[in-house]
Amino acid sequence: HSLNVCILVVAQATRLDLSERNVRDAGLAALLHDVGKETIPPAILNKPGRLTDEEYDRVKKHPLEGAKLLRKIDCGSGIPSIVAFEHHVRYDRSGYPKALSSEPLHVASYMTQIADVYDALRSSRPYKPGMDLERTFSILKEGRGTEFEPRLFDGFLEIVSPPHPERSAGGR
């Protein structure tokens, strides 16, 4: 999952024409975004059924735990720690952990969040099968402007959407 999210974030960052350094930092941050899950018992992470409230509260601590872990090591920048903390804070400030300010999140956090949800929906997990592309897009589009930053979301859809036959026909 983390490698998929990394690849999707690097594609987004490249599409935005970010510097090589910023693309690398965003990619590393995406690769490490869920490192805090290392502090969660595997029985919770791999549970085939619905989580209890207590188990879900434990899972919701992984952004803070990940940020703490990443602050202890030299990642070359602070972006991995920021993204680990922010990747479940939504564009409208809902989500978790509670947003610490009204300032926008780091662009790498917004990109990671979109890629994270996309990959989670598409991937099979112990508790659910992966979804087809049409259903995934339908769910994602519901979050445009609330869960996801609109401009970055639109760019992401362009990256992952299958090409339209009329665009590729005739070299247009």
PDB file of C-alpha atoms in Angstrom:
ATOM      1  CA  HIS A   1       0.000   0.000   0.000  1.00  0.00           C
ATOM      2  CA  SER A   2       2.686   2.517   0.961  1.00  0.00           C
ATOM      3  CA  LEU A   3       4.619   1.891  -2.252  1.00  0.00           C
ATOM      4  CA  ASN A   4       1.446   2.412  -4.321  1.00  0.00           C
ATOM      5  CA  VAL A   5       0.757   5.673  -2.473  1.00  0.00           C
ATOM      6  CA  CYS A   6       4.364   6.770  -3.034  1.00  0.00           C
ATOM      7  CA  ILE A   7       4.130   6.144  -6.788  1.00  0.00           C
ATOM      8  CA  LEU A   8       0.842   8.034  -7.026  1.00  0.00           C
ATOM      9  CA  VAL A   9       2.223  10.987  -5.058  1.00  0.00           C
ATOM     10  CA  VAL A  10       5.392  11.146  -7.174  1.00  0.00           C
ATOM     11  CA  ALA A  11       3.162  11.219 -10.271  1.00  0.00           C
ATOM     12  CA  GLN A  12       1.106  14.051  -8.773  1.00  0.00           C
ATOM     13  CA  ALA A  13       4.174  16.028  -7.700  1.00  0.00           C
ATOM     14  CA  THR A  14       5.771  15.591 -11.119  1.00  0.00           C
ATOM     15  CA  ARG A  15       2.548  16.733 -12.798  1.00  0.00           C
ATOM     16  CA  LEU A  16       2.677  19.894 -10.659  1.00  0.00           C
ATOM     17  CA  ASP A  17       6.210  20.566 -11.929  1.00  0.00           C
ATOM     18  CA  LEU A  18       7.642  20.550  -8.411  1.00  0.00           C
ATOM     19  CA  SER A  19      11.416  20.621  -8.089  1.00  0.00           C
ATOM     20  CA  GLU A  20      13.262  17.306  -8.049  1.00  0.00           C
ATOM     21  CA  ARG A  21      13.933  17.787  -4.330  1.00  0.00           C
ATOM     22  CA  ASN A  22      10.254  18.451  -3.580  1.00  0.00           C
ATOM     23  CA  VAL A  23       9.181  15.438  -5.647  1.00  0.00           C
ATOM     24  CA  ARG A  24      11.657  13.267  -3.717  1.00  0.00           C
ATOM     25  CA  ASP A  25      10.539  14.656  -0.335  1.00  0.00           C
ATOM     26  CA  ALA A  26       6.852  14.155  -1.189  1.00  0.00           C
ATOM     27  CA  GLY A  27       7.541  10.613  -2.389  1.00  0.00           C
ATOM     28  CA  LEU A  28       9.471   9.701   0.752  1.00  0.00           C
ATOM     29  CA  ALA A  29       6.728  11.218   2.893  1.00  0.00           C
ATOM     30  CA  ALA A  30       4.104   9.159   1.051  1.00  0.00           C
ATOM     31  CA  LEU A  31       6.166   5.999   1.416  1.00  0.00           C
ATOM     32  CA  LEU A  32       6.394   6.579   5.189  1.00  0.00           C
ATOM     33  CA  HIS A  33       2.905   8.024   5.782  1.00  0.00           C
ATOM     34  CA  ASP A  34       1.634   4.949   7.665  1.00  0.00           C
ATOM     35  CA  VAL A  35       4.785   4.171   9.660  1.00  0.00           C
ATOM     36  CA  GLY A  36       2.803   4.847  12.834  1.00  0.00           C
ATOM     37  CA  LYS A  37       0.813   1.679  12.160  1.00  0.00           C
ATOM     38  CA  GLU A  38       3.899  -0.208  13.336  1.00  0.00           C
ATOM     39  CA  THR A  39       2.721   0.682  16.860  1.00  0.00           C
ATOM     40  CA  ILE A  40      -0.681  -0.963  16.342  1.00  0.00           C
ATOM     41  CA  PRO A  41      -1.087  -4.672  17.156  1.00  0.00           C
ATOM     42  CA  PRO A  42      -1.360  -6.802  13.984  1.00  0.00           C
ATOM     43  CA  ALA A  43      -4.569  -8.359  15.344  1.00  0.00           C
ATOM     44  CA  ILE A  44      -6.225  -4.947  14.988  1.00  0.00           C
ATOM     45  CA  LEU A  45      -4.667  -4.069  11.624  1.00  0.00           C
ATOM     46  CA  ASN A  46      -5.567  -7.422  10.075  1.00  0.00           C
ATOM     47  CA  LYS A  47      -8.919  -7.925  11.757  1.00  0.00           C
ATOM     48  CA  PRO A  48     -11.362  -9.327   9.194  1.00  0.00           C
ATOM     49  CA  GLY A  49     -14.446  -7.784  10.817  1.00  0.00           C
ATOM     50  CA  ARG A  50     -15.518  -4.365  11.992  1.00  0.00           C
ATOM     51  CA  LEU A  51     -13.276  -2.678  14.574  1.00  0.00           C
ATOM     52  CA  THR A  52     -14.622  -1.924  18.030  1.00  0.00           C
ATOM     53  CA  ASP A  53     -14.665   1.721  19.110  1.00  0.00           C
ATOM     54  CA  GLU A  54     -11.577   1.089  21.233  1.00  0.00           C
ATOM     55  CA  GLU A  55      -9.732  -0.556  18.331  1.00  0.00           C
ATOM     56  CA  TYR A  56     -10.648   2.307  15.993  1.00  0.00           C
ATOM     57  CA  ASP A  57      -9.466   4.849  18.587  1.00  0.00           C
ATOM     58  CA  ARG A  58      -6.129   2.976  18.631  1.00  0.00           C
ATOM     59  CA  VAL A  59      -5.876   3.078  14.822  1.00  0.00           C
ATOM     60  CA  LYS A  60      -6.610   6.825  14.858  1.00  0.00           C
ATOM     61  CA  LYS A  61      -3.419   7.347  16.883  1.00  0.00           C
ATOM     62  CA  HIS A  62      -1.150   6.163  14.040  1.00  0.00           C
ATOM     63  CA  PRO A  63      -0.672   9.650  12.495  1.00  0.00           C
ATOM     64  CA  LEU A  64       0.668  11.078  15.752  1.00  0.00           C
ATOM     65  CA  GLU A  65       2.756   7.975  16.449  1.00  0.00           C
ATOM     66  CA  GLY A  66       4.196   8.110  12.926  1.00  0.00           C
ATOM     67  CA  ALA A  67       5.071  11.788  13.240  1.00  0.00           C
ATOM     68  CA  LYS A  68       6.829  11.102  16.552  1.00  0.00           C
ATOM     69  CA  LEU A  69       8.842   8.244  15.045  1.00  0.00           C
ATOM     70  CA  LEU A  70       9.864  10.262  11.985  1.00  0.00           C
ATOM     71  CA  ARG A  71      10.950  13.272  14.053  1.00  0.00           C
ATOM     72  CA  LYS A  72      13.543  11.017  15.693  1.00  0.00           C
ATOM     73  CA  ILE A  73      15.318  10.190  12.415  1.00  0.00           C
ATOM     74  CA  ASP A  74      16.919  12.304   9.705  1.00  0.00           C
ATOM     75  CA  CYS A  75      14.701  12.060   6.624  1.00  0.00           C
ATOM     76  CA  GLY A  76      16.437  14.956   4.894  1.00  0.00           C
ATOM     77  CA  SER A  77      13.462  17.239   5.573  1.00  0.00           C
ATOM     78  CA  GLY A  78      10.544  17.573   7.962  1.00  0.00           C
ATOM     79  CA  ILE A  79       7.990  16.708   5.278  1.00  0.00           C
ATOM     80  CA  PRO A  80       7.679  12.980   6.143  1.00  0.00           C
ATOM     81  CA  SER A  81       6.824  13.832   9.753  1.00  0.00           C
ATOM     82  CA  ILE A  82       4.315  16.485   8.646  1.00  0.00           C
ATOM     83  CA  VAL A  83       2.622  14.128   6.173  1.00  0.00           C
ATOM     84  CA  ALA A  84       2.507  11.269   8.687  1.00  0.00           C
ATOM     85  CA  PHE A  85       0.655  13.600  11.054  1.00  0.00           C
ATOM     86  CA  GLU A  86      -1.643  15.283   8.497  1.00  0.00           C
ATOM     87  CA  HIS A  87      -2.636  12.530   6.061  1.00  0.00           C
ATOM     88  CA  HIS A  88      -6.015  11.864   7.736  1.00  0.00           C
ATOM     89  CA  VAL A  89      -6.893  15.550   8.238  1.00  0.00           C
ATOM     90  CA  ARG A  90      -9.370  16.394   5.512  1.00  0.00           C
ATOM     91  CA  TYR A  91      -9.469  19.505   3.368  1.00  0.00           C
ATOM     92  CA  ASP A  92     -12.464  20.779   5.405  1.00  0.00           C
ATOM     93  CA  ARG A  93     -10.473  20.146   8.647  1.00  0.00           C
ATOM     94  CA  SER A  94     -12.512  17.123   9.709  1.00  0.00           C
ATOM     95  CA  GLY A  95     -10.775  13.786  10.101  1.00  0.00           C
ATOM     96  CA  TYR A  96      -8.050  13.029  12.596  1.00  0.00           C
ATOM     97  CA  PRO A  97      -6.010  14.046  14.461  1.00  0.00           C
ATOM     98  CA  LYS A  98      -7.595  17.406  15.183  1.00  0.00           C
ATOM     99  CA  ALA A  99      -6.094  20.057  12.897  1.00  0.00           C
ATOM    100  CA  LEU A 100      -3.716  22.226  14.920  1.00  0.00           C
ATOM    101  CA  SER A 101      -4.350  25.425  12.951  1.00  0.00           C
ATOM    102  CA  SER A 102      -6.530  26.870  10.223  1.00  0.00           C
ATOM    103  CA  GLU A 103      -3.546  27.052   7.859  1.00  0.00           C
ATOM    104  CA  PRO A 104      -3.696  24.822   4.780  1.00  0.00           C
ATOM    105  CA  LEU A 105      -2.035  21.445   5.095  1.00  0.00           C
ATOM    106  CA  HIS A 106       1.249  20.758   3.350  1.00  0.00           C
ATOM    107  CA  VAL A 107       0.688  20.046  -0.366  1.00  0.00           C
ATOM    108  CA  ALA A 108       2.332  16.633   0.103  1.00  0.00           C
ATOM    109  CA  SER A 109      -0.269  15.845   2.788  1.00  0.00           C
ATOM    110  CA  TYR A 110      -3.127  16.647   0.415  1.00  0.00           C
ATOM    111  CA  MET A 111      -1.562  14.533  -2.339  1.00  0.00           C
ATOM    112  CA  THR A 112      -0.896  11.636   0.042  1.00  0.00           C
ATOM    113  CA  GLN A 113      -4.428  11.757   1.373  1.00  0.00           C
ATOM    114  CA  ILE A 114      -5.936  11.447  -2.106  1.00  0.00           C
ATOM    115  CA  ALA A 115      -3.579   8.619  -3.118  1.00  0.00           C
ATOM    116  CA  ASP A 116      -4.101   6.857   0.233  1.00  0.00           C
ATOM    117  CA  VAL A 117      -7.887   6.785  -0.095  1.00  0.00           C
ATOM    118  CA  TYR A 118      -7.708   5.780  -3.766  1.00  0.00           C
ATOM    119  CA  ASP A 119      -5.394   2.855  -3.027  1.00  0.00           C
ATOM    120  CA  ALA A 120      -7.385   1.801   0.048  1.00  0.00           C
ATOM    121  CA  LEU A 121     -10.575   1.646  -2.033  1.00  0.00           C
ATOM    122  CA  ARG A 122      -8.943  -0.234  -4.918  1.00  0.00           C
ATOM    123  CA  SER A 123      -7.048  -2.751  -2.755  1.00  0.00           C
ATOM    124  CA  SER A 124      -8.386  -5.894  -1.167  1.00  0.00           C
ATOM    125  CA  ARG A 125      -8.004  -5.945   2.594  1.00  0.00           C
ATOM    126  CA  PRO A 126      -8.765  -8.635   5.184  1.00  0.00           C
ATOM    127  CA  TYR A 127     -12.064  -6.860   5.896  1.00  0.00           C
ATOM    128  CA  LYS A 128     -13.153  -5.953   2.315  1.00  0.00           C
ATOM    129  CA  PRO A 129     -12.537  -6.686  -1.362  1.00  0.00           C
ATOM    130  CA  GLY A 130     -11.042  -4.024  -3.631  1.00  0.00           C
ATOM    131  CA  MET A 131     -13.465  -1.900  -5.644  1.00  0.00           C
ATOM    132  CA  ASP A 132     -13.668  -1.467  -9.374  1.00  0.00           C
ATOM    133  CA  LEU A 133     -12.512   1.810 -10.895  1.00  0.00           C
ATOM    134  CA  GLU A 134     -15.988   3.199 -11.591  1.00  0.00           C
ATOM    135  CA  ARG A 135     -17.167   2.731  -7.976  1.00  0.00           C
ATOM    136  CA  THR A 136     -13.857   4.086  -6.670  1.00  0.00           C
ATOM    137  CA  PHE A 137     -14.193   7.264  -8.762  1.00  0.00           C
ATOM    138  CA  SER A 138     -17.800   7.695  -7.637  1.00  0.00           C
ATOM    139  CA  ILE A 139     -16.806   7.541  -3.959  1.00  0.00           C
ATOM    140  CA  LEU A 140     -13.773   9.782  -4.429  1.00  0.00           C
ATOM    141  CA  LYS A 141     -15.771  12.457  -6.286  1.00  0.00           C
ATOM    142  CA  GLU A 142     -18.112  12.749  -3.300  1.00  0.00           C
ATOM    143  CA  GLY A 143     -15.124  14.015  -1.291  1.00  0.00           C
ATOM    144  CA  ARG A 144     -14.004  16.739  -3.734  1.00  0.00           C
ATOM    145  CA  GLY A 145     -13.871  20.039  -1.838  1.00  0.00           C
ATOM    146  CA  THR A 146     -14.626  18.520   1.558  1.00  0.00           C
ATOM    147  CA  GLU A 147     -12.285  15.579   2.025  1.00  0.00           C
ATOM    148  CA  PHE A 148      -9.934  16.462  -0.840  1.00  0.00           C
ATOM    149  CA  GLU A 149      -8.335  19.692  -2.035  1.00  0.00           C
ATOM    150  CA  PRO A 150     -10.226  20.338  -5.317  1.00  0.00           C
ATOM    151  CA  ARG A 151      -7.388  21.371  -7.638  1.00  0.00           C
ATOM    152  CA  LEU A 152      -5.134  18.509  -6.568  1.00  0.00           C
ATOM    153  CA  PHE A 153      -8.045  16.084  -6.712  1.00  0.00           C
ATOM    154  CA  ASP A 154      -8.865  17.065 -10.297  1.00  0.00           C
ATOM    155  CA  GLY A 155      -5.216  16.584 -11.276  1.00  0.00           C
ATOM    156  CA  PHE A 156      -5.127  13.197  -9.580  1.00  0.00           C
ATOM    157  CA  LEU A 157      -8.165  12.020 -11.537  1.00  0.00           C
ATOM    158  CA  GLU A 158      -6.422  12.990 -14.762  1.00  0.00           C
ATOM    159  CA  ILE A 159      -3.453  10.824 -13.765  1.00  0.00           C
ATOM    160  CA  VAL A 160      -5.423   7.681 -12.868  1.00  0.00           C
ATOM    161  CA  SER A 161      -8.314   7.906 -15.336  1.00  0.00           C
ATOM    162  CA  PRO A 162      -8.151   5.592 -18.319  1.00  0.00           C
ATOM    163  CA  PRO A 163      -7.555   7.419 -21.596  1.00  0.00           C
ATOM    164  CA  HIS A 164     -10.654   8.308 -23.597  1.00  0.00           C
ATOM    165  CA  PRO A 165     -10.703   6.430 -26.920  1.00  0.00           C
ATOM    166  CA  GLU A 166     -11.705   9.576 -28.822  1.00  0.00           C
ATOM    167  CA  ARG A 167      -8.655  11.430 -27.492  1.00  0.00           C
ATOM    168  CA  SER A 168      -6.189   8.730 -28.461  1.00  0.00           C
ATOM    169  CA  ALA A 169      -7.786   8.002 -31.858  1.00  0.00           C
ATOM    170  CA  GLY A 170      -6.189   9.924 -34.668  1.00  0.00           C
ATOM    171  CA  GLY A 171      -3.355  11.232 -32.488  1.00  0.00           C
ATOM    172  CA  ARG A 172      -5.392  14.069 -30.969  1.00  0.00           C
TER     173      ARG A 172
END
